[in-house]
Amino acid sequence: MTIFSASIFTLLFLGAHLILCSCCEDGWTEHSGHCYYVEQGKMTFDDAQCACNANDAYLVKLDNQAETDFVTGLLKDTFWIGTRRACVGGDSNIWLMIHDLTEATFTSWSPHEPNNSGGNENCVEIRTSNLWNDLECSDELKSVCERGK
Ligand code: BGC
Ligand code: CA
């Protein structure tokens, strides 16, 4: 094999690898063009977001049921998602995706939630039922980070 044909072969191999591989780092799992990481350490919502940011990621932005099904399949516990109440203190029922501060168009609340129990539930957890609950942001939970491939 000439050096030329060996180079072509290598380029084709690398190209196919880029197209076909999941391309997520070790410890991250690919789904629909994004990479996800389960943080098993329990943290406040803000600390969980900071920990994601430190890995060039953000608390998971759940856009639809398929993504929810995938992410809830990664761990069997409650965890923070990247959604929180807008206008904290104003008791709004507007929920923002903290990644891009757009309003959450997909939601999946548990029955009777969000109830703002105690008046300070401004962050969102996913329960083991895979449904959402508003919860105080100072509670300490596991979390899932997301980033592009
Ligand atoms: C309630 C939730 C609330 C949580 C606070 C639960 O019993 O159902 O609405 O967020 O307690 O810990
Ligand atoms: Ca609640």
XYZ file of N, CA and C and ligand atoms in Angstrom:
460
model
N 0.853 -1.193 0.000
C 0.000 0.000 0.000
C 0.896 1.253 0.000
N 0.572 2.164 -0.898
C 1.378 3.402 -0.921
C 1.008 4.272 0.289
N 1.881 5.218 0.555
C 1.580 6.151 1.658
C 0.301 6.912 1.348
N 0.104 7.226 0.040
C -1.094 7.962 -0.373
C -2.366 7.175 -0.042
N -2.405 5.899 -0.482
C -3.633 5.126 -0.239
C -3.813 4.852 1.262
N -2.709 4.731 1.984
C -2.820 4.532 3.435
C -3.435 5.785 4.073
N -3.045 6.961 3.566
C -3.580 8.207 4.127
C -5.070 8.335 3.838
N -5.454 7.978 2.589
C -6.881 8.019 2.226
C -7.667 7.086 3.137
N -7.121 5.900 3.335
C -7.786 4.907 4.179
C -7.970 5.463 5.598
N -6.916 6.076 6.117
C -6.975 6.636 7.478
C -8.030 7.742 7.561
N -8.060 8.602 6.542
C -9.042 9.691 6.544
C -10.469 9.144 6.496
N -10.683 8.131 5.649
C -12.016 7.531 5.557
C -12.409 6.921 6.892
N -11.445 6.260 7.510
C -11.709 5.619 8.800
C -12.089 6.666 9.847
N -11.317 7.747 9.904
C -11.591 8.801 10.892
C -12.941 9.466 10.614
N -13.242 9.677 9.321
C -14.516 10.295 8.951
C -15.689 9.434 9.387
N -15.595 8.135 9.108
C -16.668 7.214 9.483
C -16.808 7.178 11.003
N -15.663 7.233 11.680
C -15.683 7.205 13.140
C -16.438 8.414 13.680
N -16.141 9.599 13.113
C -16.791 10.827 13.584
C -18.289 10.783 13.352
N -18.689 10.204 12.207
C -20.116 10.168 11.876
C -20.841 9.133 12.741
N -20.198 7.980 12.925
C -20.890 6.863 13.563
C -20.729 6.808 15.076
N -19.612 7.313 15.597
C -19.361 7.121 17.025
C -20.264 8.022 17.848
N -20.412 7.717 19.112
C -21.232 8.558 19.973
C -20.472 9.830 20.328
N -19.170 9.788 20.330
C -18.346 10.983 20.547
C -18.580 11.661 21.892
N -19.027 10.942 22.876
C -19.100 11.504 24.225
C -17.896 10.990 25.004
N -17.385 11.841 25.904
C -16.252 11.440 26.734
C -16.608 10.250 27.613
N -15.579 9.587 28.124
C -15.808 8.501 29.088
C -16.668 9.017 30.237
N -17.649 8.240 30.627
C -18.496 8.634 31.753
C -19.736 9.397 31.299
N -19.772 9.830 30.032
C -20.920 10.533 29.477
C -21.633 9.595 28.510
N -22.951 9.743 28.394
C -23.742 8.877 27.529
C -24.428 9.710 26.472
N -24.423 9.217 25.232
C -24.981 9.965 24.110
C -26.481 9.696 23.939
N -27.216 10.746 23.628
C -28.612 10.590 23.204
C -28.949 11.733 22.262
N -29.351 11.384 21.046
C -29.856 12.362 20.088
C -28.949 13.601 19.960
N -27.657 13.344 19.835
C -26.727 14.439 19.561
C -26.217 15.187 20.783
N -26.621 14.752 21.979
C -26.115 15.384 23.192
C -25.486 14.340 24.110
N -24.664 14.820 25.034
C -23.987 13.940 25.991
C -24.503 14.247 27.392
N -24.666 13.205 28.197
C -25.263 13.336 29.532
C -24.365 12.680 30.571
N -24.326 13.307 31.734
C -23.479 12.821 32.819
C -24.292 12.808 34.112
N -24.268 11.700 34.832
C -24.968 11.612 36.110
C -24.011 12.010 37.228
N -24.364 13.064 37.960
C -23.584 13.475 39.139
C -24.222 12.805 40.359
N -23.504 11.848 40.926
C -24.057 11.082 42.054
C -23.966 11.840 43.373
N -23.058 12.826 43.424
C -22.934 13.617 44.655
C -24.165 14.489 44.834
N -24.670 14.556 46.070
C -25.873 15.361 46.314
C -25.483 16.803 46.608
N -26.092 17.726 45.881
C -25.746 19.149 45.991
C -26.989 20.006 45.894
N -26.840 21.266 46.317
C -27.909 22.235 46.081
C -28.035 22.441 44.569
N -29.143 23.051 44.171
C -29.369 23.311 42.746
C -28.240 24.157 42.164
N -27.879 25.257 42.862
C -26.833 26.152 42.336
C -25.491 25.434 42.238
N -25.146 24.644 43.261
C -23.874 23.914 43.215
C -23.878 22.894 42.082
N -25.039 22.268 41.852
C -25.135 21.277 40.769
C -24.934 21.959 39.416
N -25.527 23.140 39.252
C -25.348 23.872 37.993
C -23.884 24.285 37.831
N -23.254 24.741 38.927
C -21.834 25.125 38.854
C -20.969 23.915 38.488
N -21.296 22.765 39.064
C -20.509 21.558 38.769
C -20.650 21.192 37.290
N -21.857 21.332 36.744
C -22.046 21.092 35.299
C -21.225 22.106 34.499
N -21.335 23.383 34.871
C -20.613 24.444 34.146
C -19.123 24.171 34.121
N -18.591 23.638 35.228
C -17.159 23.357 35.308
C -16.755 22.286 34.294
N -17.739 21.530 33.802
C -17.493 20.514 32.776
C -18.041 20.941 31.419
N -18.114 22.256 31.199
C -18.654 22.787 29.931
C -20.038 22.237 29.622
N -20.840 22.084 30.660
C -22.182 21.527 30.489
C -23.161 22.363 31.319
N -24.403 21.956 31.321
C -25.450 22.665 32.070
C -26.398 21.623 32.637
N -27.132 22.006 33.685
C -28.125 21.080 34.227
C -29.107 20.717 33.121
N -29.453 19.460 33.049
C -30.163 18.912 31.895
C -31.399 19.736 31.518
N -31.498 20.021 30.229
C -32.620 20.786 29.665
C -33.553 19.771 29.010
N -34.643 19.455 29.676
C -35.537 18.408 29.166
C -36.536 18.999 28.181
N -36.372 18.648 26.922
C -37.200 19.236 25.866
C -38.432 18.422 25.511
N -38.397 17.145 25.812
C -39.521 16.309 25.383
C -39.527 14.989 26.167
N -40.551 14.184 25.901
C -40.707 12.939 26.650
C -39.620 11.927 26.310
N -39.182 11.913 25.053
C -38.142 10.942 24.667
C -36.853 11.226 25.440
N -36.513 12.493 25.568
C -35.306 12.856 26.318
C -35.498 12.527 27.797
N -36.699 12.779 28.309
C -36.999 12.460 29.707
C -36.850 10.962 29.948
N -37.386 10.152 29.035
C -37.302 8.695 29.186
C -35.846 8.252 29.209
N -35.054 8.852 28.329
C -33.637 8.487 28.286
C -32.949 8.854 29.600
N -33.136 10.096 30.039
C -32.400 10.593 31.221
C -32.849 9.860 32.492
N -34.148 9.623 32.633
C -34.605 8.931 33.847
C -34.146 7.475 33.843
N -33.789 6.965 32.667
C -33.224 5.614 32.594
C -31.789 5.538 33.104
N -31.148 6.706 33.275
C -29.745 6.715 33.691
C -29.576 6.519 35.196
N -30.605 6.863 35.984
C -30.494 6.715 37.444
C -31.864 6.507 38.063
N -31.873 5.726 39.108
C -33.141 5.448 39.787
C -33.149 6.190 41.114
N -33.258 7.496 41.040
C -33.259 8.324 42.242
C -33.833 9.679 41.841
N -34.111 10.513 42.827
C -34.540 11.869 42.502
C -33.322 12.687 42.092
N -33.514 13.662 41.216
C -32.381 14.489 40.783
C -32.859 15.838 40.256
N -31.931 16.816 40.294
C -32.226 18.156 39.774
C -32.249 18.134 38.254
N -33.192 18.884 37.682
C -33.146 19.191 36.258
C -32.971 20.706 36.117
N -32.584 21.142 34.920
C -32.230 22.549 34.727
C -33.408 23.454 34.482
N -34.389 23.389 35.359
C -35.599 24.208 35.230
C -35.843 24.904 36.561
N -36.164 26.190 36.542
C -36.506 26.867 37.792
C -37.521 27.971 37.549
N -38.128 28.377 38.634
C -39.189 29.378 38.559
C -38.619 30.741 38.159
N -39.329 31.433 37.269
C -38.970 32.809 36.942
C -39.518 33.732 38.027
N -38.910 34.882 38.200
C -39.402 35.895 39.130
C -39.573 35.318 40.526
N -38.467 34.772 41.053
C -38.485 34.171 42.382
C -38.992 35.195 43.388
N -39.897 34.776 44.247
C -40.463 35.687 45.238
C -41.810 36.209 44.770
N -41.983 36.263 43.462
C -43.249 36.740 42.928
C -44.268 35.615 42.826
N -43.859 34.414 43.194
C -44.747 33.252 43.152
C -45.310 33.046 41.741
N -44.466 33.261 40.712
C -44.931 33.079 39.345
C -45.083 31.592 39.060
N -45.871 31.298 38.067
C -45.930 29.902 37.627
C -45.298 29.793 36.245
N -44.245 30.596 36.059
C -43.477 30.547 34.821
C -42.187 29.808 35.134
N -41.862 28.818 34.315
C -40.692 27.966 34.579
C -39.713 28.100 33.430
N -38.454 28.414 33.779
C -37.431 28.684 32.766
C -36.434 27.537 32.666
N -35.971 27.288 31.448
C -34.821 26.415 31.223
C -33.587 27.244 31.535
N -32.825 26.876 32.549
C -31.732 27.770 32.943
C -30.617 27.813 31.905
N -30.566 26.818 31.003
C -29.516 26.824 29.981
C -29.616 28.050 29.082
N -30.847 28.386 28.658
C -30.992 29.513 27.723
C -32.058 30.519 28.168
N -32.562 30.330 29.404
C -33.563 31.238 29.985
C -34.826 31.372 29.131
N -35.118 30.326 28.348
C -36.401 30.299 27.643
C -37.428 29.601 28.527
N -38.695 29.929 28.311
C -39.739 29.307 29.113
C -39.856 27.825 28.751
N -40.031 26.987 29.753
C -40.177 25.558 29.516
C -41.509 25.300 28.815
N -41.450 24.806 27.598
C -42.690 24.505 26.879
C -43.117 23.072 27.156
N -42.132 22.203 27.385
C -42.446 20.832 27.803
C -42.345 20.765 29.322
N -43.399 20.315 30.002
C -43.340 20.079 31.444
C -43.992 18.732 31.732
N -43.661 18.175 32.881
C -44.195 16.856 33.221
C -44.393 16.773 34.742
N -45.286 17.639 35.257
C -45.494 17.753 36.707
C -46.193 16.537 37.285
N -45.827 16.205 38.516
C -46.583 15.222 39.296
C -47.970 15.809 39.560
N -48.936 14.953 39.837
C -50.253 15.472 40.233
C -50.098 16.417 41.433
N -50.809 17.519 41.449
C -50.819 18.530 42.529
C -49.532 19.355 42.604
N -48.625 19.176 41.663
C -47.425 20.016 41.597
C -47.509 20.905 40.351
N -46.842 22.042 40.317
C -46.027 22.608 41.386
C -46.913 23.260 42.454
N -46.617 23.016 43.729
C -47.478 23.538 44.799
C -46.792 24.600 45.649
N -45.507 24.864 45.386
C -44.756 25.866 46.156
C -44.977 25.684 47.648
N -44.838 24.457 48.088
C -45.050 24.122 49.501
C -44.067 24.900 50.380
N -44.583 25.652 51.334
C -43.724 26.454 52.202
C -43.336 27.786 51.575
N -43.686 27.999 50.312
C -43.493 29.310 49.693
C -42.116 29.565 49.115
N -41.252 28.557 49.085
C -39.890 28.816 48.593
C -39.394 27.692 47.681
N -40.323 27.093 46.936
C -39.935 25.977 46.056
C -39.746 26.516 44.639
N -38.527 26.881 44.327
C -38.248 27.562 43.055
C -37.432 26.729 42.074
N -37.050 25.512 42.465
C -36.275 24.642 41.583
C -37.050 23.353 41.337
N -36.588 22.563 40.367
C -37.370 21.388 39.959
C -36.558 20.106 40.053
N -37.149 19.145 40.754
C -36.564 17.803 40.807
C -37.425 16.859 39.967
N -36.797 15.758 39.533
C -37.573 14.647 38.974
C -37.614 13.563 40.031
N -38.814 13.102 40.311
C -38.999 12.037 41.298
C -38.774 10.679 40.632
N -38.741 9.620 41.447
C -38.552 8.281 40.878
C -39.751 7.869 40.017
N -40.860 8.588 40.155
C -42.009 8.356 39.269
C -41.743 8.940 37.885
N -40.595 9.636 37.737
C -40.210 10.328 36.501
C -41.041 11.585 36.249
N -41.771 12.029 37.289
C -42.561 13.253 37.159
C -41.930 14.361 38.001
N -42.261 15.615 37.654
C -41.597 16.770 38.257
C -42.249 17.217 39.555
N -41.426 17.784 40.430
C -41.884 18.438 41.659
C -41.078 19.710 41.865
N -41.749 20.801 42.239
C -40.992 21.991 42.643
C -40.496 21.774 44.070
N -39.278 22.250 44.320
C -38.594 21.940 45.570
C -37.690 23.109 45.924
N -37.380 23.280 47.215
C -36.459 24.357 47.607
C -35.090 24.108 46.979
N -34.514 25.165 46.404
C -33.243 25.035 45.689
C -32.086 24.654 46.616
N -32.271 24.858 47.924
C -31.208 24.537 48.885
C -31.196 23.055 49.260
N -32.194 22.305 48.833
C -32.168 20.862 49.070
C -30.987 20.261 48.311
N -30.522 19.108 48.763
C -29.342 18.500 48.128
C -29.730 17.194 47.439
N -29.521 17.176 46.131
C -29.924 16.036 45.306
C -28.810 15.661 44.329
N -28.937 14.483 43.752
C -28.110 14.135 42.587
C -28.537 15.040 41.419
N -27.833 14.955 40.306
C -28.181 15.811 39.167
C -27.673 15.183 37.872
N -28.165 15.701 36.761
C -27.712 15.250 35.440
C -27.276 16.475 34.636
N -26.057 16.397 34.110
C -25.536 17.466 33.254
C -25.697 17.070 31.788
N -25.802 18.077 30.922
C -25.950 17.856 29.486
C -25.029 18.813 28.734
N -24.533 18.363 27.607
C -23.798 19.264 26.704
C -23.879 18.710 25.280
N -23.556 19.552 24.310
C -23.543 19.097 22.929
C -22.417 18.108 22.724
N -22.491 17.350 21.604
C -21.430 16.376 21.310
C -20.127 17.074 20.998
C -44.706 17.484 48.699
C -43.960 18.346 47.677
C -42.929 19.178 48.358
C -42.024 18.325 49.233
C -41.026 19.161 49.981
C -43.713 16.698 49.503
O -44.390 15.969 50.484
O -45.574 16.605 48.016
O -44.839 19.176 46.991
O -42.194 19.853 47.389
O -42.793 17.575 50.139
O -40.091 18.368 50.623
Ca -43.594 20.871 45.524
